[in-house]
Coordinates of C-alpha atoms in Angstrom, one line a residue:
X1 CA 0.0 0.0 0.0
X2 CA 1.2 3.5 -0.7
X3 CA -0.2 6.8 0.7
X4 CA 0.9 10.3 -0.2
X5 CA 0.7 13.2 2.3
X6 CA 0.2 16.7 0.8
X7 CA 0.8 19.4 3.3
X8 CA -0.6 22.9 2.4
X9 CA 0.5 24.9 5.4
X10 CA 3.4 27.4 5.6
X11 CA 5.8 25.0 7.5
X12 CA 5.9 27.1 10.7
X13 CA 7.4 25.4 13.7
X14 CA 4.3 25.9 15.8
X15 CA 1.9 24.6 13.1
X16 CA -0.3 22.0 14.9
X17 CA -1.0 20.3 11.5
X18 CA 2.7 19.3 11.3
X19 CA 2.5 17.4 14.5
X20 CA -0.7 15.6 13.4
X21 CA 0.7 14.5 10.0
X22 CA 4.0 13.5 11.6
X23 CA 2.2 11.2 14.0
X24 CA 0.0 9.8 11.2
X25 CA 3.1 9.1 9.1
X26 CA 4.7 7.2 12.0
X27 CA 1.6 5.0 12.4
X28 CA 1.3 4.2 8.7
X29 CA 5.0 3.3 8.4
X30 CA 4.6 1.0 11.4
X31 CA 1.9 -0.7 9.4
X32 CA 4.3 -1.2 6.5
X33 CA 2.7 1.5 4.4
X34 CA 4.9 3.3 1.9
X35 CA 4.5 7.0 2.7
X36 CA 5.7 9.9 0.5
X37 CA 5.2 13.5 1.8
X38 CA 5.0 16.6 -0.3
X39 CA 5.3 20.0 1.4
X40 CA 3.6 22.3 -1.0
X41 CA 5.3 25.5 0.3
X42 CA 8.6 24.0 -0.8
X43 CA 7.2 23.0 -4.2
X44 CA 5.2 26.1 -5.0
X45 CA 6.9 26.5 -8.4
X46 CA 6.0 23.0 -9.5
X47 CA 2.6 22.4 -7.9
X48 CA 1.0 21.9 -11.4
X49 CA 3.2 18.8 -11.9
X50 CA 2.1 17.1 -8.6
X51 CA -1.0 15.3 -10.0
X52 CA 1.6 13.0 -11.7
X53 CA 2.5 11.7 -8.2
X54 CA -1.1 10.3 -7.8
X55 CA -0.4 7.6 -10.4
X56 CA 0.5 4.7 -8.1
X57 CA -1.1 5.6 -4.8
X58 CA -3.9 3.9 -2.9
X59 CA -4.7 6.9 -0.7
X60 CA -3.8 10.5 0.0
X61 CA -3.8 12.8 3.0
X62 CA -4.7 16.4 2.3
X63 CA -3.4 18.4 5.3
X64 CA -3.7 22.1 5.8
X65 CA -3.9 24.8 8.5
X66 CA -6.6 27.4 8.8
X67 CA -4.7 30.5 9.9
X68 CA -7.3 33.1 9.0
X69 CA -9.8 31.7 6.4
X70 CA -10.1 28.7 4.2
X71 CA -7.8 25.9 3.1
X72 CA -4.9 28.2 2.0
X73 CA -3.5 29.1 -1.4
X74 CA -1.1 26.2 -1.8
X75 CA -3.7 23.5 -1.2
X76 CA -6.1 25.3 -3.5
X77 CA -3.4 25.4 -6.3
X78 CA -2.9 21.7 -5.8
X79 CA -6.6 20.9 -6.1
X80 CA -6.8 23.2 -9.2
X81 CA -3.9 21.3 -10.8
X82 CA -5.7 17.9 -10.0
X83 CA -8.8 19.3 -11.8
X84 CA -6.9 20.6 -14.8
X85 CA -4.2 18.0 -15.2
X86 CA -5.0 15.0 -13.0
X87 CA -6.0 11.6 -14.4
X88 CA -9.7 11.5 -13.3
X89 CA -9.9 7.8 -13.9
X90 CA -7.0 7.2 -11.5
X91 CA -8.3 9.6 -8.9
X92 CA -11.7 7.8 -8.9
X93 CA -10.0 4.9 -7.1
X94 CA -8.0 6.9 -4.5
X95 CA -9.2 7.4 -0.9
X96 CA -8.6 10.8 0.7
X97 CA -8.4 11.7 4.4
X98 CA -8.6 15.5 5.2
X99 CA -6.6 16.8 8.0
X100 CA -7.3 20.4 9.1
X101 CA -6.0 22.0 12.2
X102 CA -7.0 25.6 13.0
X103 CA -5.5 28.4 15.0
X104 CA -8.6 30.5 14.4
X105 CA -12.2 29.8 13.4
X106 CA -13.2 27.5 10.4
X107 CA -11.6 24.1 10.7
X108 CA -14.9 22.2 10.1
X109 CA -15.7 24.2 7.0
X110 CA -12.2 23.7 5.6
X111 CA -12.4 20.0 6.2
X112 CA -15.7 19.8 4.4
X113 CA -14.3 21.8 1.5
X114 CA -11.5 19.3 1.1
X115 CA -13.9 16.4 1.1
X116 CA -16.3 18.0 -1.4
X117 CA -13.4 19.0 -3.7
X118 CA -12.1 15.5 -3.7
X119 CA -15.5 14.0 -4.4
X120 CA -16.0 16.4 -7.3
X121 CA -12.7 15.2 -8.7
X122 CA -14.2 11.8 -8.5
X123 CA -12.2 10.4 -5.6
X124 CA -13.3 8.4 -2.5
X125 CA -13.9 9.9 0.9
X126 CA -12.2 8.7 4.1
X127 CA -12.6 9.9 7.7
X128 CA -10.3 12.8 8.7
X129 CA -9.4 15.0 11.6
X130 CA -10.1 18.6 12.3
X131 CA -9.6 20.7 15.5
X132 CA -8.8 24.0 17.0
X133 CA -5.4 24.2 18.6
X134 CA -4.3 27.5 20.0
X135 CA -1.0 26.2 21.3
X136 CA 0.8 23.2 19.7
X137 CA 2.4 22.3 23.1
X138 CA -1.1 21.4 24.4
X139 CA -1.5 19.0 21.5
X140 CA 1.9 17.3 22.0
X141 CA 1.4 16.9 25.8
X142 CA -2.1 15.4 25.6
X143 CA -2.1 11.6 25.4
X144 CA -5.8 11.6 24.6
X145 CA -5.3 13.7 21.5
X146 CA -2.4 11.5 20.4
X147 CA -4.6 8.4 20.7
X148 CA -7.3 10.0 18.6
X149 CA -4.7 10.7 15.9
X150 CA -3.4 7.2 16.0
X151 CA -6.8 5.7 15.9
X152 CA -7.7 7.9 12.9
X153 CA -4.6 6.7 11.1
X154 CA -5.5 3.1 11.8
X155 CA -9.0 3.6 10.5
X156 CA -7.7 5.2 7.4
X157 CA -5.4 2.2 6.8
X158 CA -8.4 -0.2 7.2
X159 CA -10.6 1.7 4.9
X160 CA -8.0 1.8 2.1
X161 CA -6.8 -1.8 2.7
X162 CA -10.4 -3.2 2.7
X163 CA -11.5 -0.8 -0.1
X164 CA -14.6 0.1 1.9
X165 CA -17.5 1.2 -0.3
X166 CA -19.3 4.4 0.1
X167 CA -22.6 5.8 -1.1
X168 CA -22.4 8.1 -4.2
X169 CA -22.4 11.8 -3.4
X170 CA -24.7 14.2 -5.1
X171 CA -21.9 16.6 -6.0
X172 CA -20.5 13.8 -8.2
X173 CA -23.8 13.7 -10.1
X174 CA -23.9 17.5 -10.4
X175 CA -20.3 17.4 -11.8
X176 CA -21.3 14.9 -14.4
X177 CA -24.2 17.0 -15.6
X178 CA -23.4 20.7 -15.2
X179 CA -19.8 21.1 -14.0
X180 CA -17.9 19.2 -16.6
X181 CA -14.5 20.7 -17.4
X182 CA -13.6 21.4 -21.0
X183 CA -12.6 18.2 -22.8
X184 CA -9.5 18.7 -24.9
X185 CA -9.3 14.9 -25.8
X186 CA -5.8 14.7 -24.3
X187 CA -4.2 11.4 -23.3
X188 CA -2.8 11.0 -19.8
X189 CA 0.7 11.4 -21.2
X190 CA -0.3 14.6 -23.0
X191 CA -1.9 15.9 -19.9
X192 CA 1.2 15.2 -17.9
X193 CA 3.4 17.0 -20.4
X194 CA 1.0 19.9 -20.4
X195 CA 1.3 20.2 -16.6
X196 CA 5.1 20.1 -16.9
X197 CA 5.0 23.0 -19.4
X198 CA 2.6 25.0 -17.2
X199 CA 5.1 24.7 -14.3
X200 CA 8.1 25.7 -16.4
X201 CA 8.4 29.5 -16.0
X202 CA 11.0 29.8 -18.8
X203 CA 8.7 27.9 -21.2
X204 CA 5.7 30.0 -20.2
X205 CA 7.7 33.2 -20.7
X206 CA 8.9 32.1 -24.1
X207 CA 5.3 31.3 -25.1
X208 CA 4.2 34.8 -24.1
X209 CA 7.0 36.4 -26.1
X210 CA 6.1 34.3 -29.1
X211 CA 2.5 35.3 -28.8
X212 CA 3.4 38.9 -28.6
X213 CA 5.6 38.6 -31.7
X214 CA 2.8 36.9 -33.6
X215 CA 0.4 39.6 -32.5
X216 CA 2.7 42.3 -33.6
X217 CA 3.2 40.6 -37.0
X218 CA -0.5 40.2 -37.6
X219 CA -1.1 43.8 -36.6
X220 CA 1.5 44.9 -39.1
X221 CA -0.2 42.7 -41.8
X222 CA -3.6 44.2 -41.0
X223 CA -2.2 47.7 -41.1
X224 CA -0.6 47.0 -44.5
X225 CA -3.9 45.6 -45.7
X226 CA -5.8 48.7 -44.4
X227 CA -3.2 51.0 -46.1
X228 CA -3.6 49.2 -49.4
X229 CA -7.4 49.6 -49.2
X230 CA -7.1 53.3 -48.4
X231 CA -4.7 53.9 -51.3
X232 CA -7.1 52.1 -53.6
X233 CA -10.1 54.3 -52.7
X234 CA -8.0 57.5 -53.2
X235 CA -6.9 56.2 -56.6
X236 CA -10.5 55.4 -57.5
X237 CA -11.7 58.9 -56.7
X238 CA -8.8 60.5 -58.5
X239 CA -9.2 58.4 -61.6
X240 CA -13.0 59.1 -61.9
X241 CA -12.9 62.8 -61.1
X242 CA -15.0 65.0 -63.5
X243 CA -14.4 68.7 -62.6
X244 CA -17.4 71.0 -62.5
X245 CA -16.5 74.6 -63.3
X246 CA -17.1 76.9 -60.3
X247 CA -18.0 74.1 -57.9
X248 CA -16.4 73.9 -54.4
X249 CA -17.1 71.4 -51.6
X250 CA -15.6 69.3 -48.9
X251 CA -16.7 65.7 -48.2
X252 CA -15.9 63.7 -45.2
X253 CA -16.4 59.9 -45.7
X254 CA -16.6 57.8 -42.5
X255 CA -16.1 54.3 -43.8
X256 CA -16.8 51.4 -41.4
X257 CA -13.7 49.3 -41.0
X258 CA -11.3 52.1 -41.8
X259 CA -9.8 54.0 -38.9
X260 CA -9.5 57.5 -40.3
X261 CA -12.1 59.4 -42.4
X262 CA -11.5 60.0 -46.1
X263 CA -11.5 63.7 -46.7
X264 CA -12.2 64.9 -50.3
X265 CA -11.8 68.6 -51.1
X266 CA -12.9 69.8 -54.5
X267 CA -12.1 73.3 -55.7
X268 CA -13.0 73.8 -59.4
X269 CA -10.6 71.5 -61.3
X270 CA -8.5 70.7 -58.2
X271 CA -9.0 67.6 -56.1
X272 CA -7.4 66.7 -52.8
X273 CA -7.9 63.3 -51.2
X274 CA -6.4 62.2 -47.9
X275 CA -7.2 60.0 -44.8
X276 CA -7.3 62.5 -42.0
X277 CA -9.8 63.6 -39.4
X278 CA -10.6 67.2 -40.3
X279 CA -13.6 68.6 -38.4
X280 CA -14.8 71.0 -41.1
X281 CA -16.7 69.5 -44.0
X282 CA -19.8 70.6 -46.0
X283 CA -21.1 67.0 -46.1
X284 CA -20.4 64.1 -43.7
X285 CA -21.1 60.7 -45.1
X286 CA -21.3 57.4 -43.2
X287 CA -21.3 54.1 -45.1
X288 CA -19.9 50.6 -45.1
X289 CA -16.8 49.6 -47.1
X290 CA -18.9 47.2 -49.2
X291 CA -21.4 50.0 -50.1
X292 CA -18.5 52.2 -51.3
X293 CA -17.1 49.3 -53.3
X294 CA -20.5 48.9 -55.0
X295 CA -20.6 52.6 -55.8
X296 CA -17.1 52.6 -57.2
X297 CA -17.9 49.5 -59.3
X298 CA -20.9 51.3 -60.8
X299 CA -23.6 49.1 -59.3
X300 CA -25.3 52.1 -57.6
X301 CA -24.9 55.8 -57.2
X302 CA -24.4 58.0 -54.1
X303 CA -28.0 59.2 -54.5
X304 CA -29.4 55.7 -54.6
X305 CA -27.3 54.5 -51.7
X306 CA -28.6 57.5 -49.7
X307 CA -32.2 56.9 -50.7
X308 CA -32.0 53.1 -49.8
X309 CA -30.5 53.9 -46.4
X310 CA -27.2 52.2 -47.1
X311 CA -25.5 55.6 -46.7
X312 CA -26.3 58.3 -44.2
X313 CA -25.3 61.9 -44.4
X314 CA -25.6 65.3 -42.7
X315 CA -24.8 68.7 -44.2
X316 CA -25.6 70.4 -47.4
X317 CA -27.9 68.2 -49.7
X318 CA -27.0 70.3 -52.8
X319 CA -23.3 69.4 -52.4
X320 CA -24.3 65.8 -51.7
X321 CA -26.2 65.6 -55.0
X322 CA -23.1 66.9 -56.9
X323 CA -21.1 63.8 -55.9
X324 CA -22.6 61.8 -58.7
X325 CA -21.6 64.5 -61.2
X326 CA -18.0 65.0 -60.2
X327 CA -17.3 61.3 -59.6
X328 CA -18.7 59.2 -62.4
X329 CA -18.4 55.5 -61.6
X330 CA -19.9 53.4 -64.5
X331 CA -18.9 49.8 -64.6
X332 CA -15.4 50.8 -63.7
X333 CA -14.5 47.4 -62.4

């Protein structure tokens, strides 16, 4: 038989949980149980790889200390790693005994949280220990407390050795129906490798840098694409410009999908086109890029686009009507 002990406290000398798990470890070893212990505070940079250590165990002890509220961050990280990277099929056959000692209020709730978390992971419950100890010396000098700890360790051994059955828990049923984690169809070997990558700070940093480089590259490609489209629209207006003697007007085209407005200034036979945000314009036009492409292709006129609602405007309607006279697009594509 093999049992792993996962300690989620901070390793302080006066932590009562340390005394309890030391005594449990002694009893289990006297019963010829192979015991491996993992102090999570010493392994905080590799907690995501610890679900791999559950492969060949029959039972686990999840031990933590309530110092102010809850089971503590290290234990929560370990349970998160079991949920994300653990082999649920293997966990379903592992018994778990929760050990929670408190120097403040909340040991019963923390013990229940550990039990519920393990059941949601699919594991099997086992009796545990919880208690409020304000001074570790009182625990060490009390023979009755020590006998309780030893008896709990023996009961845990019997439960695991005899594979005692337990009734299904409702939280397991809820997990199967509404709390199912995302399935990425990964094999246990791939999941193990993923957990190793997640705990490798250098690998994670390299991935972040690669993603940033890719994002910069795609932004540059999109910028180049936008620039090509903007140049094309300017060329279209310049190539189809039909000057009207004595006409003067400024148009501001706000085109959906293009960052800056297209400003067109007509002064007799002179035409200026540029993408810039100039507040002063005789006519402000809003339309989609597809609508403008259809107008340039000669499929519709500015007047028809306005009447159909595909283009909106505000400003001088007389200057708007002149658009179809100074820019003549007739089957130009």
